[in-house]
mmCIF file with all atom_site columns, C-alpha atoms in Angstrom:
data_model
loop_
_atom_site.group_PDB
_atom_site.id
_atom_site.type_symbol
_atom_site.label_atom_id
_atom_site.label_alt_id
_atom_site.label_comp_id
_atom_site.label_asym_id
_atom_site.label_entity_id
_atom_site.label_seq_id
_atom_site.pdbx_PDB_ins_code
_atom_site.Cartn_x
_atom_site.Cartn_y
_atom_site.Cartn_z
_atom_site.occupancy
_atom_site.B_iso_or_equiv
_atom_site.pdbx_formal_charge
_atom_site.auth_seq_id
_atom_site.auth_comp_id
_atom_site.auth_asym_id
_atom_site.auth_atom_id
_atom_site.pdbx_PDB_model_num
ATOM 1   C CA . UNK D 1 1   ? 0.442   15.045  8.174   1.00 87.00 ? 221 UNK D CA 1
ATOM 2   C CA . UNK D 1 2   ? -2.485  12.819  9.033   1.00 91.00 ? 222 UNK D CA 1
ATOM 3   C CA . UNK D 1 3   ? -1.511  10.009  11.375  1.00 94.00 ? 223 UNK D CA 1
ATOM 4   C CA . UNK D 1 4   ? -3.555  6.817   11.434  1.00 96.00 ? 224 UNK D CA 1
ATOM 5   C CA . UNK D 1 5   ? -3.628  4.855   14.648  1.00 98.00 ? 225 UNK D CA 1
ATOM 6   C CA . UNK D 1 6   ? -4.889  1.290   14.514  1.00 98.00 ? 226 UNK D CA 1
ATOM 7   C CA . UNK D 1 7   ? -6.194  -0.652  17.528  1.00 96.00 ? 227 UNK D CA 1
ATOM 8   C CA . UNK D 1 8   ? -5.834  -3.108  18.994  1.00 97.00 ? 228 UNK D CA 1
ATOM 9   C CA . UNK D 1 9   ? -2.265  -3.917  18.073  1.00 97.00 ? 229 UNK D CA 1
ATOM 10  C CA . UNK D 1 10  ? -3.035  -7.620  18.237  1.00 97.00 ? 230 UNK D CA 1
ATOM 11  C CA . UNK D 1 11  ? -6.407  -9.395  18.249  1.00 97.00 ? 231 UNK D CA 1
ATOM 12  C CA . UNK D 1 12  ? -6.701  -13.075 19.122  1.00 97.00 ? 232 UNK D CA 1
ATOM 13  C CA . UNK D 1 13  ? -10.005 -14.665 18.292  1.00 97.00 ? 233 UNK D CA 1
ATOM 14  C CA . UNK D 1 14  ? -11.501 -18.091 17.527  1.00 96.00 ? 234 UNK D CA 1
ATOM 15  C CA . UNK D 1 15  ? -12.927 -19.307 14.199  1.00 96.00 ? 235 UNK D CA 1
ATOM 16  C CA . UNK D 1 16  ? -16.527 -18.219 13.770  1.00 96.00 ? 236 UNK D CA 1
ATOM 17  C CA . UNK D 1 17  ? -16.081 -15.118 16.008  1.00 97.00 ? 237 UNK D CA 1
ATOM 18  C CA . UNK D 1 18  ? -16.426 -11.550 14.841  1.00 97.00 ? 238 UNK D CA 1
ATOM 19  C CA . UNK D 1 19  ? -13.435 -9.213  14.561  1.00 98.00 ? 239 UNK D CA 1
ATOM 20  C CA . UNK D 1 20  ? -13.634 -5.449  14.897  1.00 98.00 ? 240 UNK D CA 1
ATOM 21  C CA . UNK D 1 21  ? -10.636 -3.442  13.923  1.00 98.00 ? 241 UNK D CA 1
ATOM 22  C CA . UNK D 1 22  ? -10.319 0.260   14.463  1.00 98.00 ? 242 UNK D CA 1
ATOM 23  C CA . UNK D 1 23  ? -8.511  2.974   12.503  1.00 97.00 ? 243 UNK D CA 1
ATOM 24  C CA . UNK D 1 24  ? -8.452  6.471   14.020  1.00 97.00 ? 244 UNK D CA 1
ATOM 25  C CA . UNK D 1 25  ? -7.138  9.440   12.201  1.00 95.00 ? 245 UNK D CA 1
ATOM 26  C CA . UNK D 1 26  ? -5.414  12.472  13.736  1.00 94.00 ? 246 UNK D CA 1
ATOM 27  C CA . UNK D 1 27  ? -7.559  14.787  11.493  1.00 93.00 ? 247 UNK D CA 1
ATOM 28  C CA . UNK D 1 28  ? -10.717 14.290  9.531   1.00 92.00 ? 248 UNK D CA 1
ATOM 29  C CA . UNK D 1 29  ? -10.300 12.035  6.441   1.00 90.00 ? 249 UNK D CA 1
ATOM 30  C CA . UNK D 1 30  ? -12.549 12.081  3.478   1.00 84.00 ? 250 UNK D CA 1
ATOM 31  C CA . UNK D 1 31  ? -14.417 8.786   3.685   1.00 76.00 ? 251 UNK D CA 1
ATOM 32  C CA . UNK D 1 32  ? -13.887 8.370   -0.045  1.00 84.00 ? 252 UNK D CA 1
ATOM 33  C CA . UNK D 1 33  ? -10.138 8.129   0.553   1.00 93.00 ? 253 UNK D CA 1
ATOM 34  C CA . UNK D 1 34  ? -9.892  5.377   3.224   1.00 95.00 ? 254 UNK D CA 1
ATOM 35  C CA . UNK D 1 35  ? -8.799  1.896   2.273   1.00 97.00 ? 255 UNK D CA 1
ATOM 36  C CA . UNK D 1 36  ? -8.051  -1.358  4.080   1.00 98.00 ? 256 UNK D CA 1
ATOM 37  C CA . UNK D 1 37  ? -5.495  -4.036  3.217   1.00 98.00 ? 257 UNK D CA 1
ATOM 38  C CA . UNK D 1 38  ? -4.824  -7.562  4.315   1.00 98.00 ? 258 UNK D CA 1
ATOM 39  C CA . UNK D 1 39  ? -1.237  -8.813  4.453   1.00 98.00 ? 259 UNK D CA 1
ATOM 40  C CA . UNK D 1 40  ? -0.776  -12.504 5.034   1.00 97.00 ? 260 UNK D CA 1
ATOM 41  C CA . UNK D 1 41  ? 2.611   -13.778 6.217   1.00 95.00 ? 261 UNK D CA 1
ATOM 42  C CA . UNK D 1 42  ? 5.241   -13.566 3.486   1.00 95.00 ? 262 UNK D CA 1
ATOM 43  C CA . UNK D 1 43  ? 2.853   -11.984 1.030   1.00 97.00 ? 263 UNK D CA 1
ATOM 44  C CA . UNK D 1 44  ? 2.219   -8.506  -0.497  1.00 98.00 ? 264 UNK D CA 1
ATOM 45  C CA . UNK D 1 45  ? -0.667  -6.530  0.867   1.00 98.00 ? 265 UNK D CA 1
ATOM 46  C CA . UNK D 1 46  ? -4.036  -7.227  -0.761  1.00 98.00 ? 266 UNK D CA 1
ATOM 47  C CA . UNK D 1 47  ? -6.767  -4.621  -1.220  1.00 98.00 ? 267 UNK D CA 1
ATOM 48  C CA . UNK D 1 48  ? -9.823  -5.365  0.844   1.00 98.00 ? 268 UNK D CA 1
ATOM 49  C CA . UNK D 1 49  ? -11.822 -2.176  1.035   1.00 97.00 ? 269 UNK D CA 1
ATOM 50  C CA . UNK D 1 50  ? -11.698 1.150   -0.794  1.00 95.00 ? 270 UNK D CA 1
ATOM 51  C CA . UNK D 1 51  ? -13.799 4.299   -0.503  1.00 92.00 ? 271 UNK D CA 1
ATOM 52  C CA . UNK D 1 52  ? -14.223 3.416   3.205   1.00 90.00 ? 272 UNK D CA 1
ATOM 53  C CA . UNK D 1 53  ? -16.805 0.727   2.555   1.00 93.00 ? 273 UNK D CA 1
ATOM 54  C CA . UNK D 1 54  ? -16.630 -0.778  -0.930  1.00 94.00 ? 274 UNK D CA 1
ATOM 55  C CA . UNK D 1 55  ? -15.333 -4.320  -1.161  1.00 97.00 ? 275 UNK D CA 1
ATOM 56  C CA . UNK D 1 56  ? -12.668 -4.997  -3.791  1.00 96.00 ? 276 UNK D CA 1
ATOM 57  C CA . UNK D 1 57  ? -13.331 -7.629  -6.387  1.00 95.00 ? 277 UNK D CA 1
ATOM 58  C CA . UNK D 1 58  ? -13.246 -11.203 -4.965  1.00 95.00 ? 278 UNK D CA 1
ATOM 59  C CA . UNK D 1 59  ? -13.439 -10.128 -1.282  1.00 97.00 ? 279 UNK D CA 1
ATOM 60  C CA . UNK D 1 60  ? -15.936 -12.189 0.623   1.00 96.00 ? 280 UNK D CA 1
ATOM 61  C CA . UNK D 1 61  ? -18.895 -10.385 2.160   1.00 95.00 ? 281 UNK D CA 1
ATOM 62  C CA . UNK D 1 62  ? -17.607 -11.467 5.553   1.00 97.00 ? 282 UNK D CA 1
ATOM 63  C CA . UNK D 1 63  ? -15.490 -8.329  5.260   1.00 98.00 ? 283 UNK D CA 1
ATOM 64  C CA . UNK D 1 64  ? -17.207 -5.037  5.746   1.00 97.00 ? 284 UNK D CA 1
ATOM 65  C CA . UNK D 1 65  ? -16.108 -1.554  6.691   1.00 97.00 ? 285 UNK D CA 1
ATOM 66  C CA . UNK D 1 66  ? -17.629 1.700   7.773   1.00 95.00 ? 286 UNK D CA 1
ATOM 67  C CA . UNK D 1 67  ? -16.783 5.044   9.291   1.00 94.00 ? 287 UNK D CA 1
ATOM 68  C CA . UNK D 1 68  ? -16.358 8.679   8.682   1.00 92.00 ? 288 UNK D CA 1
ATOM 69  C CA . UNK D 1 69  ? -14.446 11.670  9.843   1.00 92.00 ? 289 UNK D CA 1
ATOM 70  C CA . UNK D 1 70  ? -11.702 10.360  12.170  1.00 94.00 ? 290 UNK D CA 1
ATOM 71  C CA . UNK D 1 71  ? -13.043 6.905   13.082  1.00 96.00 ? 291 UNK D CA 1
ATOM 72  C CA . UNK D 1 72  ? -13.189 3.933   10.703  1.00 96.00 ? 292 UNK D CA 1
ATOM 73  C CA . UNK D 1 73  ? -13.845 0.248   11.371  1.00 97.00 ? 293 UNK D CA 1
ATOM 74  C CA . UNK D 1 74  ? -13.126 -2.971  9.532   1.00 98.00 ? 294 UNK D CA 1
ATOM 75  C CA . UNK D 1 75  ? -15.379 -5.907  10.573  1.00 98.00 ? 295 UNK D CA 1
ATOM 76  C CA . UNK D 1 76  ? -14.722 -9.506  9.803   1.00 97.00 ? 296 UNK D CA 1
ATOM 77  C CA . UNK D 1 77  ? -17.690 -11.634 10.620  1.00 93.00 ? 297 UNK D CA 1
ATOM 78  C CA . UNK D 1 78  ? -17.393 -15.416 11.031  1.00 93.00 ? 298 UNK D CA 1
ATOM 79  C CA . UNK D 1 79  ? -13.576 -15.628 11.234  1.00 97.00 ? 299 UNK D CA 1
ATOM 80  C CA . UNK D 1 80  ? -11.883 -18.304 9.333   1.00 96.00 ? 300 UNK D CA 1
ATOM 81  C CA . UNK D 1 81  ? -8.351  -19.635 9.872   1.00 95.00 ? 301 UNK D CA 1
ATOM 82  C CA . UNK D 1 82  ? -7.229  -18.102 6.576   1.00 96.00 ? 302 UNK D CA 1
ATOM 83  C CA . UNK D 1 83  ? -7.993  -14.617 8.000   1.00 97.00 ? 303 UNK D CA 1
ATOM 84  C CA . UNK D 1 84  ? -4.712  -14.812 9.960   1.00 97.00 ? 304 UNK D CA 1
ATOM 85  C CA . UNK D 1 85  ? -2.960  -11.631 8.730   1.00 98.00 ? 305 UNK D CA 1
ATOM 86  C CA . UNK D 1 86  ? -1.989  -8.071  9.544   1.00 98.00 ? 306 UNK D CA 1
ATOM 87  C CA . UNK D 1 87  ? -4.590  -5.549  8.501   1.00 98.00 ? 307 UNK D CA 1
ATOM 88  C CA . UNK D 1 88  ? -3.689  -1.965  7.508   1.00 98.00 ? 308 UNK D CA 1
ATOM 89  C CA . UNK D 1 89  ? -5.745  1.125   6.960   1.00 98.00 ? 309 UNK D CA 1
ATOM 90  C CA . UNK D 1 90  ? -4.538  3.754   4.524   1.00 97.00 ? 310 UNK D CA 1
ATOM 91  C CA . UNK D 1 91  ? -5.676  7.258   3.666   1.00 96.00 ? 311 UNK D CA 1
ATOM 92  C CA . UNK D 1 92  ? -5.072  9.666   0.803   1.00 93.00 ? 312 UNK D CA 1
ATOM 93  C CA . UNK D 1 93  ? -4.286  13.171  1.754   1.00 87.00 ? 313 UNK D CA 1
ATOM 94  C CA . UNK D 1 94  ? -2.230  16.219  0.952   1.00 77.00 ? 314 UNK D CA 1
ATOM 95  C CA . UNK D 1 95  ? 1.292   15.560  2.232   1.00 77.00 ? 315 UNK D CA 1
ATOM 96  C CA . UNK D 1 96  ? 2.333   12.888  2.246   1.00 85.00 ? 316 UNK D CA 1
ATOM 97  C CA . UNK D 1 97  ? -0.263  11.727  -0.228  1.00 91.00 ? 317 UNK D CA 1
ATOM 98  C CA . UNK D 1 98  ? -0.597  8.275   1.237   1.00 95.00 ? 318 UNK D CA 1
ATOM 99  C CA . UNK D 1 99  ? -0.192  7.193   4.855   1.00 96.00 ? 319 UNK D CA 1
ATOM 100 C CA . UNK D 1 100 ? -0.750  3.832   6.452   1.00 97.00 ? 320 UNK D CA 1
ATOM 101 C CA . UNK D 1 101 ? -1.738  2.800   9.915   1.00 98.00 ? 321 UNK D CA 1
ATOM 102 C CA . UNK D 1 102 ? 0.790   0.748   11.906  1.00 98.00 ? 322 UNK D CA 1
ATOM 103 C CA . UNK D 1 103 ? -1.359  -2.386  11.478  1.00 98.00 ? 323 UNK D CA 1
ATOM 104 C CA . UNK D 1 104 ? -3.502  -4.741  13.552  1.00 98.00 ? 324 UNK D CA 1
ATOM 105 C CA . UNK D 1 105 ? -2.269  -8.377  13.771  1.00 98.00 ? 325 UNK D CA 1
ATOM 106 C CA . UNK D 1 106 ? -5.149  -10.819 13.763  1.00 98.00 ? 326 UNK D CA 1
ATOM 107 C CA . UNK D 1 107 ? -4.406  -14.203 15.373  1.00 97.00 ? 327 UNK D CA 1
ATOM 108 C CA . UNK D 1 108 ? -6.730  -17.123 15.017  1.00 93.00 ? 328 UNK D CA 1
ATOM 109 C CA . UNK D 1 109 ? -6.842  -19.321 18.147  1.00 92.00 ? 329 UNK D CA 1
ATOM 110 C CA . UNK Z 2 1   ? -4.904  -9.810  -15.425 1.00 92.00 ? 218 UNK Z CA 1
ATOM 111 C CA . UNK Z 2 2   ? -2.614  -7.013  -14.395 1.00 95.00 ? 219 UNK Z CA 1
ATOM 112 C CA . UNK Z 2 3   ? 0.678   -8.077  -12.929 1.00 97.00 ? 220 UNK Z CA 1
ATOM 113 C CA . UNK Z 2 4   ? 3.578   -6.066  -11.504 1.00 98.00 ? 221 UNK Z CA 1
ATOM 114 C CA . UNK Z 2 5   ? 7.065   -7.428  -10.974 1.00 98.00 ? 222 UNK Z CA 1
ATOM 115 C CA . UNK Z 2 6   ? 9.896   -5.741  -9.086  1.00 98.00 ? 223 UNK Z CA 1
ATOM 116 C CA . UNK Z 2 7   ? 13.525  -6.321  -10.134 1.00 98.00 ? 224 UNK Z CA 1
ATOM 117 C CA . UNK Z 2 8   ? 16.928  -5.100  -9.074  1.00 97.00 ? 225 UNK Z CA 1
ATOM 118 C CA . UNK Z 2 9   ? 19.821  -5.838  -6.791  1.00 97.00 ? 226 UNK Z CA 1
ATOM 119 C CA . UNK Z 2 10  ? 18.992  -7.482  -3.450  1.00 96.00 ? 227 UNK Z CA 1
ATOM 120 C CA . UNK Z 2 11  ? 22.103  -6.009  -1.813  1.00 98.00 ? 228 UNK Z CA 1
ATOM 121 C CA . UNK Z 2 12  ? 23.332  -2.402  -1.814  1.00 98.00 ? 229 UNK Z CA 1
ATOM 122 C CA . UNK Z 2 13  ? 26.276  -0.897  -0.030  1.00 98.00 ? 230 UNK Z CA 1
ATOM 123 C CA . UNK Z 2 14  ? 25.824  2.046   2.382   1.00 98.00 ? 231 UNK Z CA 1
ATOM 124 C CA . UNK Z 2 15  ? 25.990  5.488   0.788   1.00 97.00 ? 232 UNK Z CA 1
ATOM 125 C CA . UNK Z 2 16  ? 25.236  4.005   -2.669  1.00 98.00 ? 233 UNK Z CA 1
ATOM 126 C CA . UNK Z 2 17  ? 22.068  4.242   -4.754  1.00 98.00 ? 234 UNK Z CA 1
ATOM 127 C CA . UNK Z 2 18  ? 19.328  1.696   -4.660  1.00 98.00 ? 235 UNK Z CA 1
ATOM 128 C CA . UNK Z 2 19  ? 17.775  1.093   -8.097  1.00 98.00 ? 236 UNK Z CA 1
ATOM 129 C CA . UNK Z 2 20  ? 14.621  -0.961  -8.740  1.00 98.00 ? 237 UNK Z CA 1
ATOM 130 C CA . UNK Z 2 21  ? 12.417  -1.435  -11.785 1.00 98.00 ? 238 UNK Z CA 1
ATOM 131 C CA . UNK Z 2 22  ? 8.732   -2.424  -11.844 1.00 98.00 ? 239 UNK Z CA 1
ATOM 132 C CA . UNK Z 2 23  ? 7.534   -4.211  -15.041 1.00 98.00 ? 240 UNK Z CA 1
ATOM 133 C CA . UNK Z 2 24  ? 3.864   -4.034  -15.679 1.00 97.00 ? 241 UNK Z CA 1
ATOM 134 C CA . UNK Z 2 25  ? 2.167   -6.745  -17.751 1.00 96.00 ? 242 UNK Z CA 1
ATOM 135 C CA . UNK Z 2 26  ? -1.438  -7.385  -18.659 1.00 95.00 ? 243 UNK Z CA 1
ATOM 136 C CA . UNK Z 2 27  ? -2.150  -3.677  -18.985 1.00 93.00 ? 244 UNK Z CA 1
ATOM 137 C CA . UNK Z 2 28  ? -0.671  -0.426  -20.180 1.00 92.00 ? 245 UNK Z CA 1
ATOM 138 C CA . UNK Z 2 29  ? 1.221   1.926   -18.013 1.00 93.00 ? 246 UNK Z CA 1
ATOM 139 C CA . UNK Z 2 30  ? 0.210   4.751   -20.411 1.00 91.00 ? 247 UNK Z CA 1
ATOM 140 C CA . UNK Z 2 31  ? -3.160  5.579   -18.925 1.00 86.00 ? 248 UNK Z CA 1
ATOM 141 C CA . UNK Z 2 32  ? -4.232  8.683   -17.053 1.00 83.00 ? 249 UNK Z CA 1
ATOM 142 C CA . UNK Z 2 33  ? -6.725  6.521   -15.255 1.00 88.00 ? 250 UNK Z CA 1
ATOM 143 C CA . UNK Z 2 34  ? -4.096  5.236   -12.903 1.00 92.00 ? 251 UNK Z CA 1
ATOM 144 C CA . UNK Z 2 35  ? -0.859  6.196   -11.279 1.00 94.00 ? 252 UNK Z CA 1
ATOM 145 C CA . UNK Z 2 36  ? 2.076   3.997   -10.227 1.00 97.00 ? 253 UNK Z CA 1
ATOM 146 C CA . UNK Z 2 37  ? 3.768   3.925   -6.848  1.00 97.00 ? 254 UNK Z CA 1
ATOM 147 C CA . UNK Z 2 38  ? 6.483   2.529   -4.701  1.00 98.00 ? 255 UNK Z CA 1
ATOM 148 C CA . UNK Z 2 39  ? 5.886   1.415   -1.052  1.00 98.00 ? 256 UNK Z CA 1
ATOM 149 C CA . UNK Z 2 40  ? 8.355   -0.165  1.305   1.00 98.00 ? 257 UNK Z CA 1
ATOM 150 C CA . UNK Z 2 41  ? 8.179   -2.269  4.439   1.00 98.00 ? 258 UNK Z CA 1
ATOM 151 C CA . UNK Z 2 42  ? 11.193  -2.730  6.769   1.00 98.00 ? 259 UNK Z CA 1
ATOM 152 C CA . UNK Z 2 43  ? 11.454  -6.222  8.184   1.00 97.00 ? 260 UNK Z CA 1
ATOM 153 C CA . UNK Z 2 44  ? 8.744   -6.796  10.791  1.00 95.00 ? 261 UNK Z CA 1
ATOM 154 C CA . UNK Z 2 45  ? 7.364   -3.207  10.422  1.00 97.00 ? 262 UNK Z CA 1
ATOM 155 C CA . UNK Z 2 46  ? 4.607   -1.393  8.589   1.00 97.00 ? 263 UNK Z CA 1
ATOM 156 C CA . UNK Z 2 47  ? 4.106   0.104   5.189   1.00 98.00 ? 264 UNK Z CA 1
ATOM 157 C CA . UNK Z 2 48  ? 5.631   3.444   4.067   1.00 98.00 ? 265 UNK Z CA 1
ATOM 158 C CA . UNK Z 2 49  ? 4.716   5.192   0.735   1.00 98.00 ? 266 UNK Z CA 1
ATOM 159 C CA . UNK Z 2 50  ? 7.829   6.333   -1.064  1.00 98.00 ? 267 UNK Z CA 1
ATOM 160 C CA . UNK Z 2 51  ? 6.409   8.076   -4.159  1.00 97.00 ? 268 UNK Z CA 1
ATOM 161 C CA . UNK Z 2 52  ? 4.179   7.904   -7.180  1.00 96.00 ? 269 UNK Z CA 1
ATOM 162 C CA . UNK Z 2 53  ? 4.349   8.756   -10.827 1.00 95.00 ? 270 UNK Z CA 1
ATOM 163 C CA . UNK Z 2 54  ? 1.864   9.275   -13.699 1.00 90.00 ? 271 UNK Z CA 1
ATOM 164 C CA . UNK Z 2 55  ? 2.650   8.004   -17.247 1.00 84.00 ? 272 UNK Z CA 1
ATOM 165 C CA . UNK Z 2 56  ? 3.092   11.680  -18.161 1.00 86.00 ? 273 UNK Z CA 1
ATOM 166 C CA . UNK Z 2 57  ? 6.058   11.837  -15.768 1.00 89.00 ? 274 UNK Z CA 1
ATOM 167 C CA . UNK Z 2 58  ? 4.508   13.885  -12.985 1.00 92.00 ? 275 UNK Z CA 1
ATOM 168 C CA . UNK Z 2 59  ? 5.876   12.689  -9.699  1.00 95.00 ? 276 UNK Z CA 1
ATOM 169 C CA . UNK Z 2 60  ? 4.872   12.941  -6.011  1.00 95.00 ? 277 UNK Z CA 1
ATOM 170 C CA . UNK Z 2 61  ? 7.242   11.999  -3.200  1.00 96.00 ? 278 UNK Z CA 1
ATOM 171 C CA . UNK Z 2 62  ? 6.986   11.368  0.483   1.00 96.00 ? 279 UNK Z CA 1
ATOM 172 C CA . UNK Z 2 63  ? 8.506   14.519  2.086   1.00 95.00 ? 280 UNK Z CA 1
ATOM 173 C CA . UNK Z 2 64  ? 10.586  12.324  4.417   1.00 96.00 ? 281 UNK Z CA 1
ATOM 174 C CA . UNK Z 2 65  ? 12.406  10.778  1.460   1.00 97.00 ? 282 UNK Z CA 1
ATOM 175 C CA . UNK Z 2 66  ? 12.032  13.454  -1.193  1.00 96.00 ? 283 UNK Z CA 1
ATOM 176 C CA . UNK Z 2 67  ? 15.662  14.635  -1.166  1.00 97.00 ? 284 UNK Z CA 1
ATOM 177 C CA . UNK Z 2 68  ? 16.895  11.146  -1.987  1.00 98.00 ? 285 UNK Z CA 1
ATOM 178 C CA . UNK Z 2 69  ? 14.163  9.708   -4.288  1.00 98.00 ? 286 UNK Z CA 1
ATOM 179 C CA . UNK Z 2 70  ? 13.725  9.748   -8.006  1.00 98.00 ? 287 UNK Z CA 1
ATOM 180 C CA . UNK Z 2 71  ? 10.912  7.849   -9.728  1.00 98.00 ? 288 UNK Z CA 1
ATOM 181 C CA . UNK Z 2 72  ? 10.788  7.647   -13.590 1.00 96.00 ? 289 UNK Z CA 1
ATOM 182 C CA . UNK Z 2 73  ? 8.634   5.937   -16.173 1.00 95.00 ? 290 UNK Z CA 1
ATOM 183 C CA . UNK Z 2 74  ? 9.508   4.276   -19.469 1.00 94.00 ? 291 UNK Z CA 1
ATOM 184 C CA . UNK Z 2 75  ? 6.306   3.872   -21.363 1.00 92.00 ? 292 UNK Z CA 1
ATOM 185 C CA . UNK Z 2 76  ? 8.050   2.019   -24.300 1.00 94.00 ? 293 UNK Z CA 1
ATOM 186 C CA . UNK Z 2 77  ? 8.957   -0.749  -21.907 1.00 96.00 ? 294 UNK Z CA 1
ATOM 187 C CA . UNK Z 2 78  ? 5.845   -0.516  -19.735 1.00 95.00 ? 295 UNK Z CA 1
ATOM 188 C CA . UNK Z 2 79  ? 8.064   0.013   -16.729 1.00 96.00 ? 296 UNK Z CA 1
ATOM 189 C CA . UNK Z 2 80  ? 8.669   2.518   -13.941 1.00 97.00 ? 297 UNK Z CA 1
ATOM 190 C CA . UNK Z 2 81  ? 11.709  2.790   -11.747 1.00 98.00 ? 298 UNK Z CA 1
ATOM 191 C CA . UNK Z 2 82  ? 12.924  3.879   -8.326  1.00 98.00 ? 299 UNK Z CA 1
ATOM 192 C CA . UNK Z 2 83  ? 16.225  5.321   -7.342  1.00 98.00 ? 300 UNK Z CA 1
ATOM 193 C CA . UNK Z 2 84  ? 16.989  6.002   -3.700  1.00 98.00 ? 301 UNK Z CA 1
ATOM 194 C CA . UNK Z 2 85  ? 20.394  7.660   -3.072  1.00 98.00 ? 302 UNK Z CA 1
ATOM 195 C CA . UNK Z 2 86  ? 22.704  7.640   -0.046  1.00 98.00 ? 303 UNK Z CA 1
ATOM 196 C CA . UNK Z 2 87  ? 21.161  4.568   1.404   1.00 98.00 ? 304 UNK Z CA 1
ATOM 197 C CA . UNK Z 2 88  ? 21.763  3.430   5.011   1.00 98.00 ? 305 UNK Z CA 1
ATOM 198 C CA . UNK Z 2 89  ? 20.780  0.341   6.938   1.00 98.00 ? 306 UNK Z CA 1
ATOM 199 C CA . UNK Z 2 90  ? 17.454  2.072   7.691   1.00 98.00 ? 307 UNK Z CA 1
ATOM 200 C CA . UNK Z 2 91  ? 16.599  1.676   4.021   1.00 98.00 ? 308 UNK Z CA 1
ATOM 201 C CA . UNK Z 2 92  ? 16.588  -2.126  4.277   1.00 98.00 ? 309 UNK Z CA 1
ATOM 202 C CA . UNK Z 2 93  ? 13.129  -3.194  3.387   1.00 98.00 ? 310 UNK Z CA 1
ATOM 203 C CA . UNK Z 2 94  ? 10.840  -5.116  1.110   1.00 98.00 ? 311 UNK Z CA 1
ATOM 204 C CA . UNK Z 2 95  ? 10.072  -2.751  -1.769  1.00 98.00 ? 312 UNK Z CA 1
ATOM 205 C CA . UNK Z 2 96  ? 6.717   -3.016  -3.510  1.00 98.00 ? 313 UNK Z CA 1
ATOM 206 C CA . UNK Z 2 97  ? 5.453   -1.407  -6.673  1.00 98.00 ? 314 UNK Z CA 1
ATOM 207 C CA . UNK Z 2 98  ? 1.730   -0.915  -7.025  1.00 98.00 ? 315 UNK Z CA 1
ATOM 208 C CA . UNK Z 2 99  ? -0.921  0.697   -9.118  1.00 97.00 ? 316 UNK Z CA 1
ATOM 209 C CA . UNK Z 2 100 ? -3.158  3.318   -7.610  1.00 96.00 ? 317 UNK Z CA 1
ATOM 210 C CA . UNK Z 2 101 ? -6.763  3.623   -8.646  1.00 93.00 ? 318 UNK Z CA 1
ATOM 211 C CA . UNK Z 2 102 ? -9.599  6.071   -8.066  1.00 88.00 ? 319 UNK Z CA 1
ATOM 212 C CA . UNK Z 2 103 ? -12.494 5.346   -5.838  1.00 86.00 ? 320 UNK Z CA 1
ATOM 213 C CA . UNK Z 2 104 ? -14.518 8.260   -7.033  1.00 83.00 ? 321 UNK Z CA 1
ATOM 214 C CA . UNK Z 2 105 ? -12.855 11.497  -8.084  1.00 80.00 ? 322 UNK Z CA 1
ATOM 215 C CA . UNK Z 2 106 ? -11.097 10.680  -11.383 1.00 79.00 ? 323 UNK Z CA 1
ATOM 216 C CA . UNK Z 2 107 ? -8.246  13.035  -10.610 1.00 82.00 ? 324 UNK Z CA 1
ATOM 217 C CA . UNK Z 2 108 ? -7.518  11.390  -7.270  1.00 85.00 ? 325 UNK Z CA 1
ATOM 218 C CA . UNK Z 2 109 ? -5.792  8.021   -7.278  1.00 87.00 ? 326 UNK Z CA 1
ATOM 219 C CA . UNK Z 2 110 ? -6.526  7.159   -3.647  1.00 91.00 ? 327 UNK Z CA 1
ATOM 220 C CA . UNK Z 2 111 ? -5.829  3.505   -3.102  1.00 96.00 ? 328 UNK Z CA 1
ATOM 221 C CA . UNK Z 2 112 ? -3.404  0.804   -4.203  1.00 97.00 ? 329 UNK Z CA 1
ATOM 222 C CA . UNK Z 2 113 ? -5.327  -1.862  -6.159  1.00 97.00 ? 330 UNK Z CA 1
ATOM 223 C CA . UNK Z 2 114 ? -2.638  -4.051  -7.570  1.00 97.00 ? 331 UNK Z CA 1
ATOM 224 C CA . UNK Z 2 115 ? 0.689   -4.880  -5.930  1.00 98.00 ? 332 UNK Z CA 1
ATOM 225 C CA . UNK Z 2 116 ? 3.826   -6.610  -7.017  1.00 98.00 ? 333 UNK Z CA 1
ATOM 226 C CA . UNK Z 2 117 ? 5.106   -9.504  -4.901  1.00 98.00 ? 334 UNK Z CA 1
ATOM 227 C CA . UNK Z 2 118 ? 7.907   -7.286  -3.405  1.00 98.00 ? 335 UNK Z CA 1
ATOM 228 C CA . UNK Z 2 119 ? 11.652  -7.519  -3.419  1.00 98.00 ? 336 UNK Z CA 1
ATOM 229 C CA . UNK Z 2 120 ? 13.859  -7.479  -0.382  1.00 98.00 ? 337 UNK Z CA 1
ATOM 230 C CA . UNK Z 2 121 ? 16.746  -4.955  -0.536  1.00 98.00 ? 338 UNK Z CA 1
ATOM 231 C CA . UNK Z 2 122 ? 19.391  -5.169  2.153   1.00 98.00 ? 339 UNK Z CA 1
ATOM 232 C CA . UNK Z 2 123 ? 21.806  -2.336  2.751   1.00 98.00 ? 340 UNK Z CA 1
ATOM 233 C CA . UNK Z 2 124 ? 25.024  -3.723  4.055   1.00 97.00 ? 341 UNK Z CA 1
ATOM 234 C CA . UNK Z 2 125 ? 28.734  -3.546  3.299   1.00 96.00 ? 342 UNK Z CA 1
#
């Protein structure tokens, strides 16, 4: 089973700053099969990124992602107050087919 | 626009079976282009994939839950369902249904594009 470890656990930044969120896999992940989600308080997760770096429809270009192998990064440039959320990475693999990281909580000062 | 809506009891007694249904609107569940899944989130915790199903009826389950999970599909109603047996308090969670899409390889539905709003199921006597 591939375990995804996200860091930091909590990130506290001010509006306008840049956020860098990390997702590290215990084994190599196909970059095609790495996705990122945003979950705002009281809401369902929303797809941000699929295929490691492709933005989902309607996602602002402030959100970008990169990575390969075991190290993946989600970057949010120019933070806005509405970016307050928990961010999850997710990979598709063999067994179990889908695993999620434990999440990074982004706080806006 | 595709919408998914979970429905079912919000309270289940320990040792009983949790049953939920996801109704899909704005699109057909009968497409090999996608598969359909259940994901849960205990209060204050992270996301856990439960299992997925294709319209054909092929299923894939999380090994940690496999012995207790059954997912089925009813194409005539554009619905798919989850049954989780022998529940305990540890199964208390918000349960989401979602559609999985492919980012490249047609045969691999690797990310969850659309999600329902979720439904809280509490296991308690």
